[in-house]
Coordinates of C-alpha atoms in Angstrom, one line a residue:
X1 CA -0.2 0.3 -0.1
X2 CA 1.4 3.4 -1.0
X3 CA 1.4 6.5 1.1
X4 CA -0.8 8.4 -1.1
X5 CA -3.6 5.4 -0.8
X6 CA -3.3 5.5 2.6
X7 CA -4.6 8.8 2.8
X8 CA -7.4 8.4 0.7
X9 CA -8.3 5.2 2.8
X10 CA -8.1 7.6 6.0
X11 CA -10.3 10.1 4.2
X12 CA -12.7 7.3 3.0
X13 CA -12.6 5.8 6.5
X14 CA -13.4 9.0 8.0
X15 CA -16.2 9.8 5.9
X16 CA -17.7 6.6 6.4
X17 CA -17.9 7.1 10.4
X18 CA -19.4 10.4 10.0
X19 CA -21.9 9.1 7.7
X20 CA -22.7 6.4 10.4
X21 CA -23.1 8.9 13.0
X22 CA -24.6 11.3 10.6
X23 CA -22.7 14.2 12.0
X24 CA -22.2 16.3 10.2
X25 CA -24.8 16.3 7.4
X26 CA -24.6 13.7 4.5
X27 CA -23.8 16.8 2.2
X28 CA -21.4 18.5 4.2
X29 CA -19.4 15.6 4.7
X30 CA -19.4 15.1 0.8
X31 CA -18.1 18.5 0.6
X32 CA -15.6 18.4 3.1
X33 CA -14.1 15.4 1.0
X34 CA -14.5 17.4 -2.1
X35 CA -12.3 19.6 -0.7
X36 CA -9.6 17.6 0.9
X37 CA -9.0 15.0 -1.6
X38 CA -7.1 17.5 -4.1
X39 CA -4.8 18.3 -1.0
X40 CA -3.3 14.6 -1.2
X41 CA -2.1 15.2 -4.4
X42 CA -3.8 12.2 -5.8
X43 CA -6.6 14.0 -8.0
X44 CA -6.4 17.8 -9.1
X45 CA -9.4 20.1 -8.2
X46 CA -10.9 19.6 -11.6
X47 CA -11.0 16.0 -10.9
X48 CA -12.8 16.7 -7.9
X49 CA -15.2 19.3 -9.6
X50 CA -15.8 16.9 -12.7
X51 CA -19.1 15.6 -10.8
X52 CA -20.9 19.0 -11.4
X53 CA -20.6 18.5 -15.3
X54 CA -21.6 14.8 -15.1
X55 CA -24.8 14.4 -17.2
X56 CA -26.5 12.1 -14.5
X57 CA -26.4 15.0 -11.9
X58 CA -28.4 17.3 -14.1
X59 CA -30.8 14.1 -15.2
X60 CA -31.4 13.4 -11.3
X61 CA -32.5 17.2 -10.8
X62 CA -34.5 17.2 -13.9
X63 CA -36.4 14.0 -12.4
X64 CA -37.1 15.6 -8.9
X65 CA -38.7 18.4 -10.9
X66 CA -40.9 15.9 -13.1
X67 CA -41.7 14.0 -10.0
X68 CA -43.0 17.4 -8.3
X69 CA -45.2 18.2 -11.3
X70 CA -47.2 14.9 -10.7
X71 CA -47.3 15.8 -7.1
X72 CA -48.8 19.1 -7.6
X73 CA -51.3 18.1 -10.5
X74 CA -52.5 15.7 -8.3
X75 CA -51.8 12.6 -10.5
X76 CA -50.1 10.8 -7.4
X77 CA -53.0 11.6 -5.0
X78 CA -55.5 10.3 -7.9
X79 CA -53.8 7.0 -7.8
X80 CA -53.9 7.0 -3.9
X81 CA -58.0 7.8 -4.6
X82 CA -58.3 5.0 -6.9
X83 CA -56.4 2.5 -4.6
X84 CA -58.8 3.3 -1.7
X85 CA -61.9 3.1 -4.0
X86 CA -60.7 -0.4 -5.5
X87 CA -59.4 -2.1 -2.5
X88 CA -62.3 -1.1 0.1
X89 CA -61.7 -2.8 3.1
X90 CA -60.2 -6.0 1.9
X91 CA -56.7 -5.8 3.5
X92 CA -54.9 -8.4 1.2
X93 CA -56.3 -6.6 -1.6
X94 CA -55.3 -3.5 -0.4
X95 CA -51.7 -4.8 0.4
X96 CA -51.6 -6.0 -3.1
X97 CA -52.7 -2.7 -4.9
X98 CA -50.9 -0.4 -2.4
X99 CA -47.4 -2.0 -3.5
X100 CA -48.3 -2.4 -7.0
X101 CA -49.2 1.2 -7.3
X102 CA -46.2 2.4 -5.0
X103 CA -43.6 0.6 -6.7
X104 CA -45.3 1.7 -10.1
X105 CA -45.3 5.5 -9.5
X106 CA -41.8 5.4 -8.0
X107 CA -40.2 3.7 -11.1
X108 CA -40.6 7.6 -12.5
X109 CA -40.3 9.6 -9.7
X110 CA -38.2 9.7 -6.2
X111 CA -39.2 6.9 -3.6
X112 CA -39.0 9.3 -0.8
X113 CA -41.6 11.4 -2.4
X114 CA -43.9 8.4 -3.1
X115 CA -43.7 7.6 0.3
X116 CA -44.4 10.7 1.7
X117 CA -47.6 11.0 -0.5
X118 CA -48.8 7.5 0.3
X119 CA -48.4 8.0 4.0
X120 CA -51.4 10.1 4.5
X121 CA -53.7 8.0 2.0
X122 CA -52.9 4.6 4.0
X123 CA -53.8 6.6 7.5
X124 CA -57.0 7.8 5.9
X125 CA -57.6 4.2 4.6
X126 CA -56.6 2.7 8.1
X127 CA -59.0 5.2 9.7
X128 CA -62.2 4.0 7.8
X129 CA -61.6 0.5 7.6
X130 CA -59.9 -0.1 10.9
X131 CA -56.9 -1.4 9.7
X132 CA -53.6 -1.1 11.9
X133 CA -51.5 1.2 10.0
X134 CA -48.7 -0.9 11.0
X135 CA -49.7 -3.5 8.6
X136 CA -49.4 -1.4 5.7
X137 CA -46.5 1.2 6.2
X138 CA -43.6 -1.5 6.1
X139 CA -45.2 -2.8 2.7
X140 CA -45.1 0.8 1.4
X141 CA -41.6 0.9 2.4
X142 CA -40.8 -1.8 0.8
X143 CA -42.4 -1.1 -2.4
X144 CA -40.9 2.3 -2.7
X145 CA -37.4 0.7 -2.6
X146 CA -38.2 -1.8 -5.1
X147 CA -39.4 0.6 -7.5
X148 CA -35.6 1.7 -7.4
X149 CA -35.3 -1.7 -9.2
X150 CA -37.7 -1.1 -12.1
X151 CA -36.1 1.9 -14.4
X152 CA -32.6 3.2 -14.8
X153 CA -34.0 6.6 -13.8
X154 CA -36.1 5.2 -10.6
X155 CA -33.1 5.6 -8.0
X156 CA -30.0 7.7 -7.9
X157 CA -27.7 4.8 -7.5
X158 CA -29.0 3.5 -11.0
X159 CA -27.8 6.3 -12.5
X160 CA -24.2 6.3 -10.6
X161 CA -23.8 2.8 -11.6
X162 CA -24.6 3.2 -15.2
X163 CA -22.0 6.4 -15.3
X164 CA -19.4 4.1 -13.8
X165 CA -20.2 1.4 -16.2
X166 CA -19.8 4.0 -19.1
X167 CA -16.5 5.4 -17.6
X168 CA -15.4 1.7 -17.5
X169 CA -16.1 1.3 -21.3
X170 CA -14.4 4.1 -22.4
X171 CA -11.4 3.2 -20.2
X172 CA -11.0 -0.2 -21.7
X173 CA -11.8 1.2 -25.2
X174 CA -15.0 -0.7 -25.4
X175 CA -18.2 0.1 -27.2
X176 CA -20.9 0.7 -24.3
X177 CA -24.0 2.7 -23.9
X178 CA -24.7 1.6 -20.8
X179 CA -28.2 0.3 -19.2
X180 CA -31.3 1.0 -20.7
X181 CA -34.6 2.6 -19.5
X182 CA -36.0 -0.9 -18.5
X183 CA -32.8 -2.8 -18.4
X184 CA -33.6 -3.1 -14.6
X185 CA -37.4 -4.1 -15.1
X186 CA -36.9 -8.0 -15.5
X187 CA -35.3 -8.3 -12.3
X188 CA -37.6 -5.7 -10.6
X189 CA -40.7 -7.1 -11.4
X190 CA -40.0 -10.9 -9.9
X191 CA -38.7 -9.2 -6.9
X192 CA -42.0 -7.3 -6.4
X193 CA -44.1 -10.3 -6.7
X194 CA -41.8 -12.3 -4.5
X195 CA -42.1 -9.2 -2.0
X196 CA -45.7 -8.9 -2.3
X197 CA -46.4 -13.0 -1.5
X198 CA -43.4 -12.4 1.2
X199 CA -45.5 -9.5 3.0
X200 CA -48.6 -11.3 3.0
X201 CA -47.2 -13.5 5.5
X202 CA -44.9 -11.0 7.2
X203 CA -47.5 -8.4 7.8
X204 CA -48.5 -10.7 10.7
X205 CA -45.5 -10.2 12.6
X206 CA -45.6 -6.4 12.8
X207 CA -46.8 -5.0 15.9
X208 CA -51.2 -4.4 15.7
X209 CA -51.6 -2.0 18.4
X210 CA -51.5 1.3 17.3
X211 CA -55.0 2.8 16.6
X212 CA -55.4 4.1 13.3
X213 CA -57.2 7.5 14.8
X214 CA -53.9 8.2 16.6
X215 CA -52.1 8.3 14.2
X216 CA -53.8 11.0 12.1
X217 CA -51.6 13.5 13.8
X218 CA -52.7 17.1 15.5
X219 CA -56.3 18.0 16.5
X220 CA -56.9 20.6 13.6
X221 CA -60.4 20.6 12.6
X222 CA -62.0 19.4 9.3
X223 CA -64.2 20.9 7.1
X224 CA -66.9 18.1 8.0
X225 CA -66.2 18.5 11.4
X226 CA -66.8 22.8 11.1
X227 CA -70.1 21.7 9.2
X228 CA -71.2 19.9 12.4
X229 CA -69.7 22.5 14.9
X230 CA -71.4 25.5 13.3
X231 CA -74.6 23.6 13.0
X232 CA -74.4 24.2 9.1
X233 CA -76.5 21.0 8.1
X234 CA -79.6 22.6 7.8
X235 CA -78.5 26.1 6.3
X236 CA -76.0 25.1 3.7
X237 CA -77.9 23.6 0.5
X238 CA -77.5 22.3 -3.0
X239 CA -79.9 23.1 -5.5
X240 CA -79.9 22.1 -9.4
X241 CA -81.2 24.9 -11.7
X242 CA -83.7 22.9 -14.1
X243 CA -84.3 23.7 -17.8
X244 CA -87.9 25.3 -16.7
X245 CA -86.3 27.9 -13.9
X246 CA -86.9 31.2 -14.4
X247 CA -83.1 31.8 -13.2
X248 CA -82.1 30.7 -16.8
X249 CA -80.0 33.4 -18.5
X250 CA -79.9 35.9 -15.8
X251 CA -77.0 37.1 -13.9
X252 CA -76.4 36.8 -10.3
X253 CA -77.2 40.5 -9.6
X254 CA -80.5 40.5 -11.5
X255 CA -81.7 37.3 -9.3
X256 CA -80.8 39.1 -5.9
X257 CA -80.9 36.4 -3.8
X258 CA -80.0 38.4 -0.5
X259 CA -83.1 40.6 -0.8
X260 CA -85.3 38.3 -2.0
X261 CA -84.6 35.0 -0.4
X262 CA -82.3 35.6 2.7
X263 CA -79.7 33.5 1.1
X264 CA -76.2 34.1 -0.1
X265 CA -74.7 32.4 -3.2
X266 CA -71.6 30.6 -2.0
X267 CA -70.5 28.9 -5.5
X268 CA -71.3 27.6 -8.6
X269 CA -70.6 23.9 -10.1
X270 CA -70.5 23.9 -13.8
X271 CA -69.2 21.2 -15.8
X272 CA -67.2 19.4 -12.9
X273 CA -65.5 22.9 -12.0
X274 CA -66.4 25.2 -9.1
X275 CA -67.0 29.0 -10.0
X276 CA -66.9 32.2 -7.7
X277 CA -70.0 33.9 -8.5
X278 CA -69.8 37.6 -9.3
X279 CA -72.5 40.1 -10.0
X280 CA -72.3 39.4 -13.7
X281 CA -71.9 35.7 -13.6
X282 CA -74.5 34.0 -16.0
X283 CA -76.5 31.1 -14.7
X284 CA -77.2 28.1 -16.8
X285 CA -79.4 25.3 -16.7
X286 CA -77.9 22.3 -15.1
X287 CA -75.9 24.8 -12.8
X288 CA -75.6 23.6 -9.2
X289 CA -75.9 26.4 -6.7
X290 CA -74.2 26.0 -3.4
X291 CA -76.5 28.3 -1.0
X292 CA -76.2 29.5 2.3
X293 CA -79.7 30.2 3.9
X294 CA -79.8 32.7 6.8
X295 CA -83.8 32.6 6.9
X296 CA -86.4 30.3 8.2
X297 CA -86.2 27.2 6.9
X298 CA -90.1 27.8 4.8
X299 CA -87.8 30.7 2.9
X300 CA -85.7 27.5 1.2
X301 CA -88.3 25.4 0.4
X302 CA -90.3 28.9 -1.0
X303 CA -87.0 29.7 -3.1
X304 CA -87.0 26.1 -4.8
X305 CA -90.7 26.2 -5.7
X306 CA -90.3 29.9 -6.9
X307 CA -87.2 29.1 -9.1
X308 CA -88.0 25.5 -10.0
X309 CA -85.0 24.1 -8.5
X310 CA -84.0 20.6 -7.4
X311 CA -82.7 19.7 -3.9
X312 CA -79.5 17.7 -4.1
X313 CA -77.9 15.9 -0.9
X314 CA -75.4 17.9 1.1
X315 CA -73.1 16.6 3.9
X316 CA -69.9 17.3 5.7
X317 CA -68.3 14.7 3.1
X318 CA -69.2 17.1 0.2
X319 CA -66.6 19.9 1.6
X320 CA -63.9 17.1 2.1
X321 CA -64.7 16.1 -1.8
X322 CA -64.7 19.5 -3.0
X323 CA -61.5 21.0 -0.9
X324 CA -59.6 21.2 -4.3
X325 CA -61.9 24.4 -5.0
X326 CA -63.9 25.3 -2.1
X327 CA -62.1 26.3 1.3
X328 CA -62.8 27.3 4.7
X329 CA -61.0 29.4 7.3
X330 CA -61.7 30.0 10.8
X331 CA -60.8 33.8 12.1
X332 CA -61.2 35.9 14.7
X333 CA -62.2 39.4 15.1
X334 CA -59.3 41.7 17.0
X335 CA -59.6 44.5 19.0
X336 CA -58.9 47.0 15.9
X337 CA -61.0 45.6 13.5
X338 CA -63.0 47.6 11.2
X339 CA -65.8 45.2 11.7
X340 CA -66.2 45.5 15.4
X341 CA -69.8 47.1 16.0
X342 CA -70.9 46.4 12.5
X343 CA -72.6 43.5 11.2
X344 CA -71.7 41.4 8.0
X345 CA -74.1 43.2 6.0
X346 CA -73.4 46.6 6.9
X347 CA -69.7 46.1 6.7
X348 CA -70.0 44.5 3.2
X349 CA -67.7 41.8 4.1
X350 CA -68.5 39.7 1.0
X351 CA -68.1 42.6 -1.3
X352 CA -64.7 43.5 0.1
X353 CA -63.2 39.8 0.6
X354 CA -65.2 37.6 -2.3
X355 CA -65.8 35.5 1.0
X356 CA -69.2 34.3 2.8
X357 CA -69.3 34.1 6.4
X358 CA -71.1 31.2 7.0
X359 CA -70.6 30.5 10.5
X360 CA -70.4 32.9 14.0
X361 CA -69.6 31.6 17.6
X362 CA -69.3 33.6 20.3
X363 CA -67.5 31.7 23.3
X364 CA -68.8 28.5 23.0
X365 CA -72.2 29.1 21.2
X366 CA -72.7 29.1 17.6
X367 CA -75.0 32.1 16.7
X368 CA -77.5 30.4 14.0
X369 CA -80.2 33.2 13.3
X370 CA -80.0 36.2 11.4
X371 CA -76.3 35.5 11.1
X372 CA -75.6 38.8 8.8
X373 CA -77.3 41.2 11.0
X374 CA -75.9 40.0 13.9
X375 CA -73.7 42.9 15.5
X376 CA -69.8 41.6 15.8
X377 CA -67.8 41.9 18.7
X378 CA -64.3 41.4 19.4
X379 CA -63.4 37.9 20.0
X380 CA -65.9 36.4 17.9
X381 CA -65.1 33.8 15.6
X382 CA -66.2 33.7 12.0
X383 CA -66.0 30.5 9.5
X384 CA -65.5 32.0 6.3
X385 CA -66.2 29.9 3.1
X386 CA -65.1 30.9 -0.6
X387 CA -62.1 29.9 -3.2
X388 CA -58.8 29.3 -1.8
X389 CA -57.4 32.1 -3.8
X390 CA -59.7 34.5 -1.8
X391 CA -58.7 33.0 1.5
X392 CA -55.2 33.2 0.9
X393 CA -55.8 37.3 0.3
X394 CA -57.9 37.4 3.4
X395 CA -54.6 35.8 5.4
X396 CA -52.6 38.9 4.1
X397 CA -54.8 41.4 5.3
X398 CA -55.0 41.7 9.3
X399 CA -57.1 45.0 9.5
X400 CA -60.4 42.8 9.3
X401 CA -59.5 39.4 10.9
X402 CA -57.0 37.4 12.0
X403 CA -56.5 33.9 10.7
X404 CA -57.3 31.3 13.4
X405 CA -57.2 27.8 12.0
X406 CA -57.2 26.4 8.6
X407 CA -58.8 22.8 8.3
X408 CA -56.5 19.7 7.4
X409 CA -57.8 19.6 4.1
X410 CA -55.3 22.9 3.1
X411 CA -52.3 20.5 3.6
X412 CA -53.7 18.5 0.7
X413 CA -54.6 21.5 -1.6
X414 CA -52.9 20.9 -5.2
X415 CA -51.0 24.0 -6.4
X416 CA -51.7 23.2 -10.2
X417 CA -55.1 21.5 -9.6
X418 CA -56.7 20.6 -13.3
X419 CA -53.1 20.2 -14.9
X420 CA -53.1 16.3 -14.4
X421 CA -53.7 15.4 -18.0
X422 CA -50.8 17.5 -19.1
X423 CA -48.4 16.1 -16.4
X424 CA -49.2 12.5 -17.5
X425 CA -48.6 13.6 -21.3
X426 CA -45.2 15.3 -20.3
X427 CA -44.3 12.0 -18.4
X428 CA -45.1 9.6 -21.1
X429 CA -43.4 11.7 -23.7
X430 CA -40.0 11.7 -21.5
X431 CA -40.4 7.8 -21.0
X432 CA -40.8 7.4 -24.6
X433 CA -37.8 9.6 -25.6
X434 CA -35.7 7.6 -22.9
X435 CA -36.7 4.2 -24.2
X436 CA -36.6 4.9 -27.9
X437 CA -32.9 6.3 -27.4
X438 CA -33.9 9.5 -29.8
X439 CA -32.0 11.9 -27.6
X440 CA -30.0 11.2 -24.4
X441 CA -31.7 10.5 -21.5
X442 CA -30.6 14.1 -19.9
X443 CA -32.0 15.7 -22.9
X444 CA -35.4 14.1 -22.6
X445 CA -35.8 15.0 -19.1
X446 CA -34.9 18.4 -19.8
X447 CA -37.8 18.6 -22.5
X448 CA -40.2 17.2 -20.0
X449 CA -39.1 19.9 -17.4
X450 CA -39.5 22.6 -20.1
X451 CA -43.0 21.5 -21.4
X452 CA -44.3 21.0 -17.5
X453 CA -43.4 24.5 -17.0
X454 CA -45.0 25.8 -20.5
X455 CA -48.3 24.1 -19.2
X456 CA -47.7 25.6 -15.8
X457 CA -47.8 22.3 -14.1
X458 CA -44.9 23.6 -12.5
X459 CA -43.3 27.3 -11.6
X460 CA -39.4 28.0 -11.9
X461 CA -39.8 28.7 -8.1
X462 CA -41.1 25.5 -7.3
X463 CA -38.8 23.7 -9.7
X464 CA -35.7 25.4 -7.7
X465 CA -37.2 24.2 -4.4
X466 CA -38.3 20.7 -5.1
X467 CA -34.6 19.7 -6.1
X468 CA -33.1 17.6 -3.3
X469 CA -29.9 19.4 -3.7
X470 CA -28.3 17.5 -0.6
X471 CA -28.5 14.5 -2.9
X472 CA -26.8 15.9 -5.5
X473 CA -24.0 17.5 -3.5
X474 CA -23.4 14.2 -1.9
X475 CA -23.1 12.5 -5.3
X476 CA -20.8 14.9 -6.5
X477 CA -18.8 15.1 -3.2
X478 CA -18.3 11.3 -3.4
X479 CA -17.4 10.9 -6.8
X480 CA -13.9 12.1 -6.8
X481 CA -13.1 9.1 -4.2
X482 CA -13.9 6.7 -7.3
X483 CA -11.3 8.4 -9.5
X484 CA -8.7 8.7 -6.4
X485 CA -9.0 5.0 -5.6
X486 CA -8.5 4.1 -9.2
X487 CA -5.3 6.6 -9.3
X488 CA -3.8 4.7 -6.4
X489 CA -4.7 1.4 -7.1
X490 CA -6.9 1.2 -4.4
X491 CA -9.7 -0.3 -6.8
X492 CA -7.3 -3.0 -7.8
X493 CA -6.4 -3.5 -4.6
X494 CA -10.2 -4.2 -3.2
X495 CA -10.9 -6.4 -6.2
X496 CA -7.9 -8.3 -5.9
X497 CA -8.6 -9.1 -2.4
X498 CA -12.0 -10.2 -3.2
X499 CA -11.0 -12.2 -5.7
X500 CA -8.8 -14.1 -3.1
X501 CA -12.0 -14.2 -0.9
X502 CA -14.1 -16.0 -3.5
X503 CA -11.6 -18.1 -4.8
X504 CA -13.2 -21.2 -5.6
X505 CA -16.8 -19.9 -5.2
X506 CA -17.4 -19.4 -9.2
X507 CA -19.4 -16.2 -10.6
X508 CA -22.2 -16.8 -8.7
X509 CA -20.6 -16.8 -5.5
X510 CA -18.8 -13.7 -6.7
X511 CA -21.8 -11.9 -7.3
X512 CA -23.4 -13.0 -4.3
X513 CA -20.8 -11.6 -2.2
X514 CA -20.5 -8.2 -4.0
X515 CA -24.3 -8.0 -3.1
X516 CA -24.0 -8.9 0.6
X517 CA -21.0 -6.3 0.9
X518 CA -22.9 -3.6 -0.8
X519 CA -26.0 -4.2 1.2
X520 CA -24.4 -4.4 4.5
X521 CA -22.4 -1.2 3.7
X522 CA -26.0 0.7 3.1
X523 CA -27.3 -0.1 6.5
X524 CA -24.7 2.5 7.7
X525 CA -24.3 5.1 4.8
X526 CA -26.6 6.2 1.9
X527 CA -27.2 4.0 -0.9
X528 CA -25.9 6.4 -3.3
X529 CA -22.6 6.8 -1.6
X530 CA -22.4 2.8 -1.6
X531 CA -23.1 2.6 -5.2
X532 CA -20.1 5.3 -5.7
X533 CA -17.9 3.0 -3.6
X534 CA -18.7 -0.1 -4.9
X535 CA -19.3 0.1 -8.7
X536 CA -15.5 0.9 -9.5
X537 CA -14.9 -2.2 -7.3
X538 CA -17.2 -4.8 -8.8
X539 CA -16.4 -3.6 -12.7
X540 CA -12.6 -4.2 -11.8
X541 CA -13.5 -7.4 -10.5
X542 CA -14.9 -8.3 -13.8
X543 CA -11.9 -7.0 -15.9
X544 CA -10.0 -9.2 -13.7
X545 CA -12.2 -12.2 -14.4
X546 CA -12.2 -11.2 -18.1
X547 CA -16.0 -11.5 -17.7
X548 CA -18.7 -8.6 -18.7
X549 CA -19.1 -5.7 -16.8
X550 CA -22.9 -5.8 -17.0
X551 CA -23.7 -8.2 -14.5
X552 CA -21.4 -6.8 -11.8
X553 CA -22.8 -3.6 -12.2
X554 CA -26.3 -4.8 -11.9
X555 CA -25.8 -6.6 -9.0
X556 CA -24.6 -3.7 -7.4
X557 CA -27.4 -1.5 -8.5
X558 CA -30.0 -4.2 -7.2
X559 CA -28.3 -4.5 -3.7
X560 CA -28.0 -0.7 -3.3
X561 CA -31.7 -0.7 -3.4
X562 CA -32.2 -3.4 -1.0
X563 CA -32.2 -1.6 2.1
X564 CA -35.0 -3.3 3.9
X565 CA -33.1 -4.1 7.1
X566 CA -33.1 -1.0 9.4
X567 CA -35.0 2.0 9.7
X568 CA -32.1 4.4 8.8
X569 CA -30.9 2.6 5.8
X570 CA -33.1 4.8 3.8
X571 CA -35.2 8.0 4.4
X572 CA -38.1 5.5 3.0
X573 CA -37.8 3.5 6.2
X574 CA -37.5 6.5 8.5
X575 CA -40.5 8.0 7.2
X576 CA -42.8 5.0 7.8
X577 CA -41.6 4.4 11.4
X578 CA -43.8 6.9 13.5
X579 CA -46.9 6.4 11.6
X580 CA -46.4 2.5 11.7
X581 CA -45.1 2.5 15.3
X582 CA -42.2 0.4 14.3
X583 CA -39.5 -0.4 16.6
X584 CA -35.8 -0.9 15.2
X585 CA -36.0 -4.9 15.9
X586 CA -39.3 -4.6 13.3
X587 CA -37.5 -3.7 10.4
X588 CA -34.5 -6.4 11.2
X589 CA -37.2 -9.3 11.6
X590 CA -39.2 -8.3 8.4
X591 CA -36.0 -6.5 6.2
X592 CA -33.7 -9.4 6.8
X593 CA -35.4 -12.3 5.4
X594 CA -36.8 -10.3 2.4
X595 CA -33.3 -8.9 1.6
X596 CA -31.9 -12.7 1.6
X597 CA -34.9 -13.2 -0.9
X598 CA -33.8 -10.5 -3.1
X599 CA -30.2 -11.7 -3.0
X600 CA -31.2 -15.4 -4.1
X601 CA -33.4 -13.9 -7.2
X602 CA -30.5 -11.4 -8.0
X603 CA -27.7 -14.0 -8.1
X604 CA -30.0 -16.5 -10.0
X605 CA -31.4 -14.4 -12.3
X606 CA -28.5 -11.6 -13.3
X607 CA -26.2 -14.3 -14.7
X608 CA -29.0 -15.7 -16.5
X609 CA -30.2 -12.5 -18.5
X610 CA -26.9 -10.9 -18.5
X611 CA -24.5 -13.8 -19.5
X612 CA -20.8 -13.3 -17.6
X613 CA -19.0 -14.5 -20.5
X614 CA -21.0 -13.4 -23.9
X615 CA -20.2 -15.1 -27.1
X616 CA -19.1 -12.1 -28.7
X617 CA -17.8 -9.0 -26.8
X618 CA -19.8 -7.1 -24.2
X619 CA -23.5 -8.1 -23.9
X620 CA -26.1 -6.1 -25.3
X621 CA -28.2 -4.4 -22.4
X622 CA -31.5 -6.0 -22.1
X623 CA -33.8 -4.4 -24.7
X624 CA -36.9 -2.3 -23.4

């Protein structure tokens, strides 16, 4: 061992220790290594910064943006709603569909983001069916991790390994374009099927004591809860304008509901969208009106008869279902408010804010009669309804009211509601371009990002915010280790050592050992850093054995995604610890057998589909 190699290994060991104890942050450790490695003289500063020019770094950033577009437009949530509707209360069906949907979606976007999206979905399903969340949270995390075994772009380690594979081909003057988009799917699909079958039995090993209701988080109100608390069920009504109604063709101003029927028009449903009514809005046959009646019940009956309107059912669930268009907020009247001493009518509250006050609480009592003429006092609590845009504007105006509480549904509000078809079209175009190879993968992803911006699925501000810069810095900071170990002979030394250990085991034994080392190393440091370190070693072993590099690269990539064994192996596992009420031992108990299953499948299938010794040159990557 040379002195230069000793310095590189010392820095590598210190990085692994800091990764294991999680101090300082992983990206800070990567930056520290990027700065210190050139001081050893093994690599230049240009070598250390080479990762910033790597096309895979740009590709990973672009994929974060595309994934955020799927979240902002509601594509991911729609899959969750479909899952809930299809599975019902059947736990087995729910388990299967959950793992299929999560794995499918995770193959095109960040597995961490997919997990974060589906945790509240699973909690809602568990609450409605009485299923313990612990039975579904670990299957959720396992499916998210297995999604990294489905496509080239599903997870950062795949791209890191692919980059090393291409670099290896260039160093050895061989022709290689790396893996293709679906090269991982022939291994990922059987692994997913076996994982579903395994989790069907393993879920019974998990704790079942946590109540679904106890995992729903804070005690923030819901829209349905407010309907009950403010006694709105009898006042808020939905009516449909029939073809024979005299309202057809009239504007809201011409109808004058406030003066003629003691009612306020809150919203209009028209062709699956919700409109905020203005004085010039023209009413049409088939429009569904959400009306706030503040007069006696007989007035609402008379109104329906007078204007030939059909009554429609309205429950608290309606507001939950329409939470993307119609919102509520609870506000309190401060001492210096212009509303003090006035009524909602005299203060022209609706005209000034575009919102309707539909509830009033004074202390613990709800005021239900003649709400709009009630004199408002300091400390009164109003329940306001209207569009989210108007509610956001009200929050910025502290002269009238002070926002008190937003419902839990506000957290699920989609920033780009109604843009889901465009987002799906962009995603399909990106996948098509990647599969066909017409343009490089990074260019295909950038085209998708630009189109999502053009269709307003994303904004430039959210595009920058959604990129996980910590992951990018981690990859860029660890890549110089690969160059430094190659320059000092460290890669060859490690490969020779493993060759001695595996002597007599045969090719599959070598692949099994590589898988095992990569998976175990991933228990202590990030799987991305593991891929950076293990890919060059695996490829060097392939060169020593005069074998194809493809099966060695694939085994490292699959092992890097096999992060089931501890709650700190992956951020995906960490996310489900609290909602699933898991302990460290739960992950060991369920994750270790599953990891062994993945190892067996990988070692059995990789040499079969990617021959170690092809008959002519390098093997052709598995076709999409």
